[in-house]
């Protein structure tokens, strides 16, 4: 009786492993890597210009809030396409001014 339960568990284990491998391969195939540009960095803050009463349009510059000094390689006024050795994937929390 115990022997049959062990055999059943081993079959289930093999089935689960093959399902896990299949899922992992599908995830890898669908994975889209973002470039390490400033626009995807959590330290980059996009600048905007106001157009009309309520519309804001992003312009091609921003600033970096990384604590590393400019003398160590941080960009002073980075463009969204620029890259930086201090890149950290993420987005800056948007704060509304009320």
GROMACS .gro file of C-alpha atoms in nm:
model
   98
    1UNK     CA    1   0.000   0.000   0.000
    2UNK     CA    2   0.274   0.247   0.093
    3UNK     CA    3   0.466   0.139  -0.215
    4UNK     CA    4   0.175   0.232  -0.443
    5UNK     CA    5   0.139   0.575  -0.281
    6UNK     CA    6   0.511   0.639  -0.340
    7UNK     CA    7   0.474   0.541  -0.707
    8UNK     CA    8   0.170   0.769  -0.739
    9UNK     CA    9   0.359   1.062  -0.580
   10UNK     CA   10   0.660   1.005  -0.810
   11UNK     CA   11   0.433   1.016  -1.118
   12UNK     CA   12   0.269   1.335  -0.992
   13UNK     CA   13   0.613   1.485  -0.925
   14UNK     CA   14   0.727   1.410  -1.283
   15UNK     CA   15   0.407   1.560  -1.425
   16UNK     CA   16   0.449   1.875  -1.216
   17UNK     CA   17   0.813   1.913  -1.319
   18UNK     CA   18   0.726   1.888  -1.688
   19UNK     CA   19   0.444   2.142  -1.643
   20UNK     CA   20   0.683   2.378  -1.463
   21UNK     CA   21   0.942   2.348  -1.741
   22UNK     CA   22   0.674   2.418  -2.003
   23UNK     CA   23   0.550   2.727  -1.818
   24UNK     CA   24   0.907   2.852  -1.765
   25UNK     CA   25   0.987   2.819  -2.136
   26UNK     CA   26   0.667   3.008  -2.231
   27UNK     CA   27   0.757   3.288  -1.990
   28UNK     CA   28   1.108   3.314  -2.136
   29UNK     CA   29   0.970   3.330  -2.492
   30UNK     CA   30   0.726   3.609  -2.404
   31UNK     CA   31   0.972   3.808  -2.193
   32UNK     CA   32   1.030   4.156  -2.334
   33UNK     CA   33   1.341   4.322  -2.201
   34UNK     CA   34   1.331   4.697  -2.171
   35UNK     CA   35   1.647   4.883  -2.266
   36UNK     CA   36   1.847   5.036  -1.984
   37UNK     CA   37   1.754   5.389  -2.083
   38UNK     CA   38   1.667   5.668  -1.844
   39UNK     CA   39   1.297   5.665  -1.931
   40UNK     CA   40   1.262   5.323  -1.762
   41UNK     CA   41   1.475   5.415  -1.458
   42UNK     CA   42   1.315   5.482  -1.122
   43UNK     CA   43   1.552   5.777  -1.070
   44UNK     CA   44   1.444   5.961  -1.387
   45UNK     CA   45   1.180   6.233  -1.371
   46UNK     CA   46   1.032   6.337  -1.704
   47UNK     CA   47   0.983   6.708  -1.777
   48UNK     CA   48   0.660   6.833  -1.936
   49UNK     CA   49   0.536   7.153  -2.095
   50UNK     CA   50   0.187   7.289  -2.051
   51UNK     CA   51  -0.028   7.322  -2.360
   52UNK     CA   52  -0.364   7.486  -2.314
   53UNK     CA   53  -0.540   7.486  -1.980
   54UNK     CA   54  -0.514   7.119  -1.875
   55UNK     CA   55  -0.287   6.937  -2.120
   56UNK     CA   56   0.077   6.852  -2.045
   57UNK     CA   57   0.311   6.714  -2.313
   58UNK     CA   58   0.637   6.531  -2.233
   59UNK     CA   59   0.948   6.703  -2.368
   60UNK     CA   60   1.275   6.530  -2.450
   61UNK     CA   61   1.452   6.602  -2.122
   62UNK     CA   62   1.420   6.539  -1.753
   63UNK     CA   63   1.634   6.511  -1.445
   64UNK     CA   64   1.789   6.237  -1.237
   65UNK     CA   65   1.726   6.206  -0.863
   66UNK     CA   66   1.999   5.946  -0.812
   67UNK     CA   67   2.211   6.037  -0.507
   68UNK     CA   68   2.538   5.978  -0.695
   69UNK     CA   69   2.731   6.300  -0.767
   70UNK     CA   70   2.767   6.416  -1.127
   71UNK     CA   71   3.144   6.378  -1.096
   72UNK     CA   72   3.091   6.000  -1.048
   73UNK     CA   73   2.910   5.958  -1.383
   74UNK     CA   74   2.550   6.061  -1.320
   75UNK     CA   75   2.399   6.270  -1.600
   76UNK     CA   76   2.296   6.625  -1.513
   77UNK     CA   77   2.009   6.670  -1.762
   78UNK     CA   78   1.947   6.327  -1.913
   79UNK     CA   79   1.738   6.264  -2.223
   80UNK     CA   80   1.486   5.975  -2.203
   81UNK     CA   81   1.703   5.764  -2.440
   82UNK     CA   82   2.028   5.816  -2.245
   83UNK     CA   83   2.185   5.535  -2.046
   84UNK     CA   84   2.349   5.551  -1.706
   85UNK     CA   85   2.568   5.313  -1.503
   86UNK     CA   86   2.333   5.368  -1.208
   87UNK     CA   87   2.020   5.244  -1.389
   88UNK     CA   88   1.751   5.086  -1.167
   89UNK     CA   89   1.443   4.940  -1.334
   90UNK     CA   90   1.122   5.094  -1.211
   91UNK     CA   91   0.912   5.403  -1.235
   92UNK     CA   92   0.912   5.712  -1.020
   93UNK     CA   93   0.597   5.750  -0.812
   94UNK     CA   94   0.375   6.011  -0.966
   95UNK     CA   95   0.255   6.273  -0.722
   96UNK     CA   96  -0.039   6.497  -0.803
   97UNK     CA   97  -0.017   6.863  -0.710
   98UNK     CA   98  -0.352   6.973  -0.572
   0.00000   0.00000   0.00000
